Amino acid sequence: MRLEAKLALFNALSKLLLVLLGALVIPPVVSRVAVSHTDQRLHEKKQEVLSLIARDGLAAFVRQEQDEAYADYNILKQEYITLTPEQGPAVALPEEKIFDEQRQVDKQVEDFRILSYRFLAQGRPYRLEIGSSLATVELLEDTLRRLALWVLIIGALLTIATDAAFARFLLRPLGELITRKLRNVRHPSAFPFAPIPTSTTDFRRLDDSLNEMMRQIQSAFEKEREFMSNVSHELLTPVSILQSRFENMLQDPELSHAHSLKIVDSQKTLYRLRNTVRTLLLIANIENEQYLREDTVSLSAVLAEVINELDDRLAQRELHLRVQLEPDYVLTRGNHTLLFTLLFNLVSNAIKYNRWGGNITVTGQPLPGHGYRLAVADTGPGIAPENLPHLFDRFRRFQAAGAAAPEGYGLGLPIALTIATFHEATLTATSEVGKGTTFVLEFGVGQQSGATI
């Protein structure tokens, strides 16, 4: 999963957790706020009533001679005010408390939030009660709860969107760095050293470190390529001289039979050494761009030449070959000789590392968009998964996965990979131990270097 997607997922989950936490915390908080708001309103009304009593006197509300109480209700019976004269001694006054209790209003019993205030006036205790219906308080709670949850949800959605946009903007240099300098670089010489535009110090340091590392790799690669080219040239000359001397010695009529056999064995060793040197020289020449890409090459035609060349080896091992290249693919800028070597090495490996009487399947099909996929599959012993990453390394040898598995593929696959890269193609391998190996060539991915016919 991409870093940007992980950050967006974490951001969304954290906001979801925040919303859930808010759903748990908001109701009791809102309830407390609604009760506090109601209590504040009751206190304000108490002050208003006391101000009216101070201005107009108690006679405007109660008739003390008949001990009549004063009561006032609003039309919906959501609030009431009562002022009641009390009997008994006036001790510990004034006294105030707020509580929830039921009251009967016009034969209806309602739950009220009540402020009760006992005070002393004209030498007599009075009780002032101001009540507010709890239904009104609950309505206020519900309104506040809905408002708070909607604000929380909308805020969470807005922060998710803004965080995702900011993360995308912040990580854009990293995406360019991966695309331009890591994913699309098939050869050290093709590495782009132009700096990635960014104001983030971490990405700048990463870009600089990559550039420095690739300069060192490019320098080492150039030295290796120059070394291979020089050594190959220097070795070919003495090898050729030794080969001529051996041939001249074999022409000597006085040479004994035993010595002749030793010279022939030496010639075989020299022949293998010469092939290795020529292979290294071929790789060096391809990497030094000493081959032209001026041929129009049909993969189907080249494959037919390869099969014709290897027909005897197929028959010797009783292998069954199936070819299906429909449609064919034609490279408009290729090198026929190198492409022959590429397909020859892949099919030759499929013969060499196949089981006796096995199958070889060569298939070709267009890729979605542009490009062409050619696969060579065998039914050999397969390659262990830990050895697959090193399959195209030069001179790499590895432990076999089974008794019949190869210990290495020599220089044939490095040559194939070099030729594929020369034609801007990719070469990959998949394998399953005991079932076989498949090599896949992909030509012209995202480019117009060829066409299907």
CSV table of C-alpha atoms in Angstrom, one decimal:
chain,number,residue,atom,x,y,z
A,1,MET,CA,0.0,0.0,0.0
A,2,ARG,CA,1.3,3.5,-0.9
A,3,LEU,CA,2.5,5.8,1.9
A,4,GLU,CA,-0.1,8.4,0.8
A,5,ALA,CA,-2.9,5.8,1.0
A,6,LYS,CA,-1.7,4.7,4.5
A,7,LEU,CA,-1.7,8.3,5.7
A,8,ALA,CA,-5.2,8.9,4.4
A,9,LEU,CA,-6.4,5.6,6.0
A,10,PHE,CA,-4.8,6.5,9.3
A,11,ASN,CA,-6.3,10.0,9.1
A,12,ALA,CA,-9.8,8.7,8.3
A,13,LEU,CA,-9.6,6.1,11.1
A,14,SER,CA,-8.4,8.7,13.7
A,15,LYS,CA,-11.3,11.0,12.7
A,16,LEU,CA,-13.8,8.1,12.9
A,17,LEU,CA,-12.4,7.3,16.4
A,18,LEU,CA,-12.8,11.0,17.3
A,19,VAL,CA,-16.4,11.0,16.1
A,20,LEU,CA,-17.2,7.8,18.2
A,21,LEU,CA,-15.5,9.3,21.2
A,22,GLY,CA,-17.5,12.5,20.7
A,23,ALA,CA,-20.7,10.4,20.5
A,24,LEU,CA,-19.9,9.0,23.9
A,25,VAL,CA,-18.7,12.2,25.6
A,26,ILE,CA,-21.0,14.8,24.0
A,27,PRO,CA,-24.4,13.6,25.6
A,28,PRO,CA,-23.4,13.9,29.2
A,29,VAL,CA,-21.6,17.2,28.5
A,30,VAL,CA,-24.6,18.6,26.7
A,31,SER,CA,-26.9,17.4,29.5
A,32,ARG,CA,-24.7,19.2,32.0
A,33,VAL,CA,-24.6,22.4,29.8
A,34,ALA,CA,-28.4,22.3,29.4
A,35,VAL,CA,-29.0,21.9,33.2
A,36,SER,CA,-26.5,24.7,33.9
A,37,HIS,CA,-28.2,26.9,31.4
A,38,THR,CA,-31.7,26.2,33.0
A,39,ASP,CA,-30.3,26.9,36.4
A,40,GLN,CA,-28.9,30.2,35.2
A,41,ARG,CA,-32.3,31.1,33.8
A,42,LEU,CA,-34.0,30.2,37.1
A,43,HIS,CA,-31.5,32.4,39.0
A,44,GLU,CA,-32.2,35.3,36.6
A,45,LYS,CA,-36.0,35.0,37.1
A,46,LYS,CA,-35.5,34.8,40.8
A,47,GLN,CA,-33.7,38.1,40.7
A,48,GLU,CA,-36.4,39.6,38.6
A,49,VAL,CA,-39.1,38.5,41.0
A,50,LEU,CA,-37.2,39.8,44.0
A,51,SER,CA,-36.7,43.1,42.2
A,52,LEU,CA,-40.5,43.3,41.6
A,53,ILE,CA,-41.2,42.5,45.3
A,54,ALA,CA,-38.7,45.2,46.3
A,55,ARG,CA,-40.4,47.7,44.0
A,56,ASP,CA,-44.1,46.9,44.5
A,57,GLY,CA,-44.1,45.2,47.9
A,58,LEU,CA,-45.5,41.8,48.9
A,59,ALA,CA,-49.1,43.1,48.9
A,60,ALA,CA,-49.0,43.1,45.1
A,61,PHE,CA,-48.5,39.3,45.2
A,62,VAL,CA,-50.0,37.9,48.4
A,63,ARG,CA,-52.7,38.9,50.9
A,64,GLN,CA,-50.9,38.1,54.2
A,65,GLU,CA,-54.1,38.4,56.3
A,66,GLN,CA,-55.6,35.4,54.5
A,67,ASP,CA,-52.3,33.5,53.9
A,68,GLU,CA,-53.0,33.2,50.2
A,69,ALA,CA,-50.2,32.1,47.9
A,70,TYR,CA,-49.4,33.7,44.6
A,71,ALA,CA,-49.0,31.5,41.5
A,72,ASP,CA,-48.3,32.2,37.9
A,73,TYR,CA,-48.1,29.8,35.0
A,74,ASN,CA,-47.4,30.4,31.3
A,75,ILE,CA,-49.9,29.2,28.8
A,76,LEU,CA,-48.1,26.0,27.9
A,77,LYS,CA,-47.3,25.2,31.5
A,78,GLN,CA,-43.6,25.1,30.8
A,79,GLU,CA,-42.7,27.5,33.6
A,80,TYR,CA,-44.4,28.6,36.9
A,81,ILE,CA,-43.7,31.0,39.7
A,82,THR,CA,-45.3,30.6,43.2
A,83,LEU,CA,-44.8,32.8,46.3
A,84,THR,CA,-46.2,31.2,49.4
A,85,PRO,CA,-46.2,32.6,53.0
A,86,GLU,CA,-45.0,30.0,55.6
A,87,GLN,CA,-45.8,29.4,59.2
A,88,GLY,CA,-43.2,28.8,61.9
A,89,PRO,CA,-40.0,30.4,63.0
A,90,ALA,CA,-37.7,32.0,60.5
A,91,VAL,CA,-34.5,30.2,61.1
A,92,ALA,CA,-31.4,29.8,58.8
A,93,LEU,CA,-32.8,32.2,56.2
A,94,PRO,CA,-32.3,32.9,53.4
A,95,GLU,CA,-32.2,29.4,52.0
A,96,GLU,CA,-31.9,28.3,48.3
A,97,LYS,CA,-31.8,24.9,46.6
A,98,ILE,CA,-32.4,23.6,43.1
A,99,PHE,CA,-33.8,20.1,42.5
A,100,ASP,CA,-36.0,18.0,40.2
A,101,GLU,CA,-39.5,17.2,41.4
A,102,GLN,CA,-43.0,16.6,40.1
A,103,ARG,CA,-45.6,19.3,40.4
A,104,GLN,CA,-49.4,19.2,39.5
A,105,VAL,CA,-50.4,21.9,37.2
A,106,ASP,CA,-54.2,22.0,36.2
A,107,LYS,CA,-54.6,18.4,37.1
A,108,GLN,CA,-51.5,17.4,35.1
A,109,VAL,CA,-48.4,16.1,36.8
A,110,GLU,CA,-45.2,17.4,35.2
A,111,ASP,CA,-41.5,17.0,36.0
A,112,PHE,CA,-39.9,20.3,36.8
A,113,ARG,CA,-36.5,21.7,37.5
A,114,ILE,CA,-37.3,23.9,40.6
A,115,LEU,CA,-35.4,26.7,42.3
A,116,SER,CA,-36.7,27.0,45.8
A,117,TYR,CA,-35.9,30.2,47.7
A,118,ARG,CA,-37.0,30.8,51.3
A,119,PHE,CA,-36.5,34.3,52.6
A,120,LEU,CA,-37.7,36.6,55.4
A,121,ALA,CA,-39.9,39.6,54.6
A,122,GLN,CA,-41.8,41.8,57.1
A,123,GLY,CA,-40.9,39.4,59.9
A,124,ARG,CA,-42.4,36.4,58.2
A,125,PRO,CA,-40.8,33.6,56.1
A,126,TYR,CA,-41.8,33.2,52.4
A,127,ARG,CA,-41.0,30.5,49.9
A,128,LEU,CA,-40.5,31.5,46.3
A,129,GLU,CA,-40.5,28.6,43.8
A,130,ILE,CA,-39.6,29.1,40.1
A,131,GLY,CA,-40.0,25.9,38.0
A,132,SER,CA,-39.0,25.1,34.4
A,133,SER,CA,-40.4,21.9,32.7
A,134,LEU,CA,-37.9,19.2,32.3
A,135,ALA,CA,-39.4,18.5,28.9
A,136,THR,CA,-38.1,21.9,27.9
A,137,VAL,CA,-34.7,21.0,29.3
A,138,GLU,CA,-34.7,17.7,27.4
A,139,LEU,CA,-35.7,19.5,24.2
A,140,LEU,CA,-32.7,21.9,24.7
A,141,GLU,CA,-30.4,18.9,25.4
A,142,ASP,CA,-31.6,17.1,22.2
A,143,THR,CA,-31.0,20.3,20.1
A,144,LEU,CA,-27.6,20.9,21.6
A,145,ARG,CA,-26.6,17.2,21.1
A,146,ARG,CA,-27.7,17.1,17.5
A,147,LEU,CA,-25.9,20.4,16.8
A,148,ALA,CA,-22.7,19.2,18.5
A,149,LEU,CA,-22.7,15.8,16.6
A,150,TRP,CA,-23.3,17.5,13.2
A,151,VAL,CA,-20.5,20.0,13.9
A,152,LEU,CA,-18.2,17.1,14.9
A,153,ILE,CA,-19.0,15.0,11.8
A,154,ILE,CA,-18.7,17.9,9.4
A,155,GLY,CA,-15.5,19.0,11.0
A,156,ALA,CA,-14.1,15.5,10.8
A,157,LEU,CA,-15.0,15.2,7.1
A,158,LEU,CA,-13.5,18.6,6.3
A,159,THR,CA,-10.3,17.7,8.2
A,160,ILE,CA,-10.1,14.3,6.4
A,161,ALA,CA,-10.4,16.1,3.0
A,162,THR,CA,-7.9,18.8,3.9
A,163,ASP,CA,-5.4,16.4,5.5
A,164,ALA,CA,-5.6,14.1,2.4
A,165,ALA,CA,-5.0,17.0,0.1
A,166,PHE,CA,-2.1,18.3,2.2
A,167,ALA,CA,-0.5,14.8,2.4
A,168,ARG,CA,-0.9,14.5,-1.4
A,169,PHE,CA,0.8,17.9,-1.9
A,170,LEU,CA,3.5,17.1,0.7
A,171,LEU,CA,4.4,13.7,-0.7
A,172,ARG,CA,4.3,14.8,-4.4
A,173,PRO,CA,8.2,15.2,-4.5
A,174,LEU,CA,8.5,11.7,-3.1
A,175,GLY,CA,6.3,10.3,-5.8
A,176,GLU,CA,8.3,12.1,-8.5
A,177,LEU,CA,11.5,10.8,-7.0
A,178,ILE,CA,10.2,7.2,-7.1
A,179,THR,CA,8.8,7.5,-10.6
A,180,ARG,CA,11.7,9.5,-12.2
A,181,LYS,CA,14.7,8.2,-10.3
A,182,LEU,CA,13.9,4.7,-9.2
A,183,ARG,CA,11.1,3.0,-11.1
A,184,ASN,CA,11.8,4.2,-14.7
A,185,VAL,CA,15.6,3.9,-14.5
A,186,ARG,CA,16.7,0.7,-16.3
A,187,HIS,CA,20.4,1.5,-16.6
A,188,PRO,CA,22.7,3.6,-14.5
A,189,SER,CA,23.6,5.7,-17.5
A,190,ALA,CA,19.9,6.6,-17.9
A,191,PHE,CA,19.6,8.0,-14.3
A,192,PRO,CA,18.4,11.7,-14.4
A,193,PHE,CA,20.5,13.9,-12.0
A,194,ALA,CA,18.2,16.9,-12.3
A,195,PRO,CA,17.0,17.8,-8.8
A,196,ILE,CA,13.4,17.2,-7.8
A,197,PRO,CA,11.7,20.5,-7.0
A,198,THR,CA,10.8,20.5,-3.3
A,199,SER,CA,11.1,22.8,-0.3
A,200,THR,CA,11.1,19.8,2.2
A,201,THR,CA,14.5,19.3,3.6
A,202,ASP,CA,14.1,15.5,4.1
A,203,PHE,CA,13.2,15.0,0.4
A,204,ARG,CA,16.0,17.3,-0.7
A,205,ARG,CA,18.5,15.2,1.4
A,206,LEU,CA,17.0,12.0,0.0
A,207,ASP,CA,17.3,13.3,-3.6
A,208,ASP,CA,20.9,14.5,-3.0
A,209,SER,CA,21.8,11.1,-1.4
A,210,LEU,CA,20.3,9.2,-4.4
A,211,ASN,CA,22.2,11.4,-6.9
A,212,GLU,CA,25.5,10.9,-5.0
A,213,MET,CA,24.9,7.1,-4.8
A,214,MET,CA,24.1,6.9,-8.5
A,215,ARG,CA,27.2,8.8,-9.4
A,216,GLN,CA,29.3,6.3,-7.5
A,217,ILE,CA,27.3,3.4,-9.1
A,218,GLN,CA,27.7,4.9,-12.5
A,219,SER,CA,31.4,5.4,-12.0
A,220,ALA,CA,31.8,1.8,-10.8
A,221,PHE,CA,29.7,0.6,-13.7
A,222,GLU,CA,31.8,2.5,-16.3
A,223,LYS,CA,35.0,1.1,-14.7
A,224,GLU,CA,33.6,-2.5,-14.9
A,225,ARG,CA,32.4,-2.1,-18.4
A,226,GLU,CA,35.8,-0.6,-19.5
A,227,PHE,CA,37.6,-3.4,-17.6
A,228,MET,CA,35.5,-6.1,-19.3
A,229,SER,CA,36.1,-4.6,-22.7
A,230,ASN,CA,39.8,-4.2,-22.2
A,231,VAL,CA,40.3,-7.6,-20.6
A,232,SER,CA,38.2,-9.4,-23.3
A,233,HIS,CA,40.3,-7.8,-26.1
A,234,GLU,CA,43.6,-8.6,-24.3
A,235,LEU,CA,42.6,-12.2,-23.6
A,236,LEU,CA,41.4,-13.0,-27.1
A,237,THR,CA,44.8,-12.4,-28.7
A,238,PRO,CA,46.7,-15.0,-26.6
A,239,VAL,CA,43.8,-17.4,-26.8
A,240,SER,CA,43.9,-17.2,-30.6
A,241,ILE,CA,47.7,-17.7,-30.5
A,242,LEU,CA,47.4,-20.7,-28.3
A,243,GLN,CA,44.7,-22.2,-30.5
A,244,SER,CA,46.9,-21.8,-33.6
A,245,ARG,CA,49.8,-23.4,-31.8
A,246,PHE,CA,47.7,-26.4,-30.7
A,247,GLU,CA,46.4,-26.8,-34.3
A,248,ASN,CA,50.0,-26.7,-35.6
A,249,MET,CA,51.2,-29.2,-33.0
A,250,LEU,CA,48.4,-31.6,-34.0
A,251,GLN,CA,49.8,-31.5,-37.6
A,252,ASP,CA,53.1,-32.9,-36.5
A,253,PRO,CA,53.4,-36.5,-37.8
A,254,GLU,CA,55.8,-37.4,-35.0
A,255,LEU,CA,53.4,-36.4,-32.3
A,256,SER,CA,52.4,-39.5,-30.2
A,257,HIS,CA,48.8,-40.5,-29.7
A,258,ALA,CA,48.8,-39.8,-26.0
A,259,HIS,CA,50.1,-36.3,-26.5
A,260,SER,CA,47.5,-35.7,-29.2
A,261,LEU,CA,44.7,-36.6,-26.7
A,262,LYS,CA,46.2,-34.2,-24.2
A,263,ILE,CA,46.4,-31.4,-26.8
A,264,VAL,CA,42.7,-32.1,-27.9
A,265,ASP,CA,41.6,-31.8,-24.2
A,266,SER,CA,43.6,-28.5,-23.9
A,267,GLN,CA,41.9,-27.3,-27.1
A,268,LYS,CA,38.4,-28.0,-25.5
A,269,THR,CA,39.4,-26.0,-22.4
A,270,LEU,CA,40.7,-23.2,-24.6
A,271,TYR,CA,37.5,-23.3,-26.7
A,272,ARG,CA,35.4,-22.8,-23.5
A,273,LEU,CA,37.7,-19.9,-22.4
A,274,ARG,CA,37.4,-18.3,-25.8
A,275,ASN,CA,33.6,-18.5,-25.7
A,276,THR,CA,33.5,-17.0,-22.2
A,277,VAL,CA,35.8,-14.1,-23.4
A,278,ARG,CA,33.7,-13.6,-26.5
A,279,THR,CA,30.5,-13.5,-24.3
A,280,LEU,CA,32.0,-10.9,-22.0
A,281,LEU,CA,33.1,-8.9,-25.0
A,282,LEU,CA,29.6,-9.2,-26.5
A,283,ILE,CA,28.0,-7.8,-23.3
A,284,ALA,CA,30.6,-5.0,-23.1
A,285,ASN,CA,30.0,-4.1,-26.7
A,286,ILE,CA,26.2,-4.0,-26.3
A,287,GLU,CA,26.4,-1.9,-23.1
A,288,ASN,CA,28.8,0.5,-25.0
A,289,GLU,CA,26.2,0.9,-27.7
A,290,GLN,CA,28.4,-0.5,-30.3
A,291,TYR,CA,25.5,-2.2,-32.1
A,292,LEU,CA,23.0,-0.5,-34.3
A,293,ARG,CA,19.3,-0.7,-34.1
A,294,GLU,CA,18.4,-0.3,-37.8
A,295,ASP,CA,16.6,-3.6,-38.6
A,296,THR,CA,12.9,-4.2,-38.8
A,297,VAL,CA,12.6,-7.5,-37.0
A,298,SER,CA,9.7,-9.9,-36.8
A,299,LEU,CA,9.7,-11.9,-33.6
A,300,SER,CA,7.9,-14.8,-35.3
A,301,ALA,CA,10.6,-14.9,-38.1
A,302,VAL,CA,13.5,-14.8,-35.6
A,303,LEU,CA,11.9,-17.5,-33.4
A,304,ALA,CA,11.5,-19.7,-36.5
A,305,GLU,CA,15.2,-19.4,-37.2
A,306,VAL,CA,16.0,-20.2,-33.6
A,307,ILE,CA,13.8,-23.3,-33.7
A,308,ASN,CA,15.4,-24.5,-36.9
A,309,GLU,CA,18.8,-24.1,-35.3
A,310,LEU,CA,17.8,-26.1,-32.2
A,311,ASP,CA,15.6,-28.7,-33.9
A,312,ASP,CA,18.2,-31.5,-33.4
A,313,ARG,CA,18.5,-30.7,-29.6
A,314,LEU,CA,14.7,-30.8,-29.2
A,315,ALA,CA,14.6,-34.2,-30.9
A,316,GLN,CA,17.5,-35.6,-28.9
A,317,ARG,CA,15.7,-34.8,-25.6
A,318,GLU,CA,12.3,-35.8,-27.0
A,319,LEU,CA,10.8,-32.4,-26.1
A,320,HIS,CA,7.5,-31.1,-27.3
A,321,LEU,CA,7.5,-27.5,-28.6
A,322,ARG,CA,4.3,-25.4,-28.9
A,323,VAL,CA,4.5,-22.0,-30.5
A,324,GLN,CA,1.6,-19.5,-30.5
A,325,LEU,CA,2.6,-16.0,-31.7
A,326,GLU,CA,-0.7,-14.5,-32.9
A,327,PRO,CA,-0.5,-11.8,-33.7
A,328,ASP,CA,3.2,-11.4,-34.5
A,329,TYR,CA,5.2,-8.4,-33.2
A,330,VAL,CA,7.6,-6.4,-35.4
A,331,LEU,CA,10.3,-4.2,-33.9
A,332,THR,CA,10.8,-1.2,-36.1
A,333,ARG,CA,14.2,-0.4,-34.5
A,334,GLY,CA,16.0,-3.6,-33.6
A,335,ASN,CA,19.1,-5.6,-34.2
A,336,HIS,CA,18.3,-8.9,-35.9
A,337,THR,CA,21.5,-10.7,-34.7
A,338,LEU,CA,21.1,-9.7,-31.1
A,339,LEU,CA,17.4,-10.6,-31.0
A,340,PHE,CA,18.3,-14.0,-32.5
A,341,THR,CA,20.9,-14.5,-29.6
A,342,LEU,CA,18.3,-13.4,-27.1
A,343,LEU,CA,15.6,-15.9,-28.2
A,344,PHE,CA,18.2,-18.5,-28.8
A,345,ASN,CA,19.4,-18.3,-25.2
A,346,LEU,CA,15.9,-18.5,-23.8
A,347,VAL,CA,14.8,-21.5,-25.9
A,348,SER,CA,18.2,-23.1,-25.4
A,349,ASN,CA,17.9,-22.8,-21.6
A,350,ALA,CA,14.3,-24.3,-21.8
A,351,ILE,CA,15.8,-27.3,-23.6
A,352,LYS,CA,18.9,-27.7,-21.4
A,353,TYR,CA,17.1,-27.4,-18.1
A,354,ASN,CA,13.9,-29.3,-19.0
A,355,ARG,CA,13.0,-32.9,-18.0
A,356,TRP,CA,13.4,-35.6,-20.6
A,357,GLY,CA,10.3,-35.7,-22.8
A,358,GLY,CA,8.9,-32.4,-21.3
A,359,ASN,CA,7.2,-29.5,-22.9
A,360,ILE,CA,8.3,-26.0,-24.1
A,361,THR,CA,5.6,-23.4,-24.7
A,362,VAL,CA,6.3,-20.1,-26.5
A,363,THR,CA,3.4,-17.6,-26.5
A,364,GLY,CA,3.1,-14.0,-27.6
A,365,GLN,CA,0.2,-11.6,-27.1
A,366,PRO,CA,-0.3,-7.8,-27.2
A,367,LEU,CA,-0.3,-5.9,-23.9
A,368,PRO,CA,-3.1,-3.6,-23.0
A,369,GLY,CA,-2.3,-0.2,-24.6
A,370,HIS,CA,1.1,-0.6,-26.2
A,371,GLY,CA,3.7,-3.4,-26.2
A,372,TYR,CA,3.9,-7.1,-26.6
A,373,ARG,CA,4.5,-10.0,-24.2
A,374,LEU,CA,6.5,-13.0,-25.2
A,375,ALA,CA,6.8,-15.9,-22.8
A,376,VAL,CA,9.0,-19.0,-22.9
A,377,ALA,CA,7.9,-21.7,-20.4
A,378,ASP,CA,9.4,-25.1,-19.7
A,379,THR,CA,8.5,-28.1,-17.5
A,380,GLY,CA,11.9,-28.4,-15.8
A,381,PRO,CA,12.7,-28.8,-12.1
A,382,GLY,CA,12.2,-25.1,-11.5
A,383,ILE,CA,14.3,-22.6,-9.5
A,384,ALA,CA,14.1,-22.0,-5.7
A,385,PRO,CA,12.5,-18.7,-4.8
A,386,GLU,CA,15.6,-17.4,-3.0
A,387,ASN,CA,17.6,-17.9,-6.2
A,388,LEU,CA,15.3,-16.0,-8.6
A,389,PRO,CA,16.5,-12.5,-7.7
A,390,HIS,CA,20.1,-13.5,-8.7
A,391,LEU,CA,19.1,-15.3,-11.9
A,392,PHE,CA,20.5,-12.6,-14.2
A,393,ASP,CA,23.7,-11.9,-12.2
A,394,ARG,CA,26.9,-12.6,-14.1
A,395,PHE,CA,28.9,-15.7,-13.0
A,396,ARG,CA,26.3,-16.3,-10.2
A,397,ARG,CA,26.1,-19.9,-9.0
A,398,PHE,CA,23.5,-21.1,-6.5
A,399,GLN,CA,22.4,-24.3,-4.8
A,400,ALA,CA,20.0,-26.4,-6.8
A,401,ALA,CA,16.4,-26.7,-5.6
A,402,GLY,CA,16.2,-30.3,-6.5
A,403,ALA,CA,18.3,-33.2,-7.8
A,404,ALA,CA,17.7,-32.2,-11.4
A,405,ALA,CA,17.7,-28.4,-10.9
A,406,PRO,CA,20.5,-26.4,-12.5
A,407,GLU,CA,23.2,-24.9,-10.3
A,408,GLY,CA,23.3,-21.7,-12.4
A,409,TYR,CA,22.6,-20.4,-15.9
A,410,GLY,CA,26.1,-19.2,-16.7
A,411,LEU,CA,26.3,-16.1,-18.9
A,412,GLY,CA,23.3,-16.9,-21.2
A,413,LEU,CA,20.8,-15.0,-19.1
A,414,PRO,CA,23.0,-12.0,-18.4
A,415,ILE,CA,23.4,-11.7,-22.2
A,416,ALA,CA,19.7,-12.1,-22.7
A,417,LEU,CA,19.0,-9.4,-20.1
A,418,THR,CA,21.6,-7.0,-21.7
A,419,ILE,CA,20.1,-7.5,-25.2
A,420,ALA,CA,16.5,-7.0,-23.8
A,421,THR,CA,17.6,-3.7,-22.1
A,422,PHE,CA,19.4,-2.7,-25.4
A,423,HIS,CA,15.9,-3.0,-27.1
A,424,GLU,CA,14.2,-1.2,-24.2
A,425,ALA,CA,12.4,-4.4,-23.2
A,426,THR,CA,12.1,-6.1,-19.8
A,427,LEU,CA,13.1,-9.6,-19.0
A,428,THR,CA,11.7,-11.3,-15.9
A,429,ALA,CA,11.4,-14.9,-14.7
A,430,THR,CA,8.9,-16.8,-12.6
A,431,SER,CA,9.4,-20.3,-11.4
A,432,GLU,CA,7.8,-23.0,-9.3
A,433,VAL,CA,9.9,-25.8,-8.0
A,434,GLY,CA,8.9,-29.1,-9.6
A,435,LYS,CA,6.8,-27.5,-12.3
A,436,GLY,CA,9.0,-25.3,-14.4
A,437,THR,CA,10.2,-21.8,-15.2
A,438,THR,CA,8.8,-19.1,-17.4
A,439,PHE,CA,10.8,-16.2,-18.9
A,440,VAL,CA,8.8,-13.2,-20.0
A,441,LEU,CA,9.9,-10.5,-22.4
A,442,GLU,CA,7.9,-7.3,-22.7
A,443,PHE,CA,8.6,-5.1,-25.6
A,444,GLY,CA,7.6,-1.5,-26.2
A,445,VAL,CA,5.7,-0.9,-22.9
A,446,GLY,CA,4.4,2.7,-23.2
A,447,GLN,CA,6.4,3.3,-26.4
A,448,GLN,CA,5.8,3.1,-30.1
A,449,SER,CA,8.9,1.0,-30.9
A,450,GLY,CA,7.0,-1.8,-32.6
A,451,ALA,CA,3.6,-3.0,-33.8
A,452,THR,CA,1.6,-6.2,-34.0
A,453,ILE,CA,0.6,-7.6,-37.3
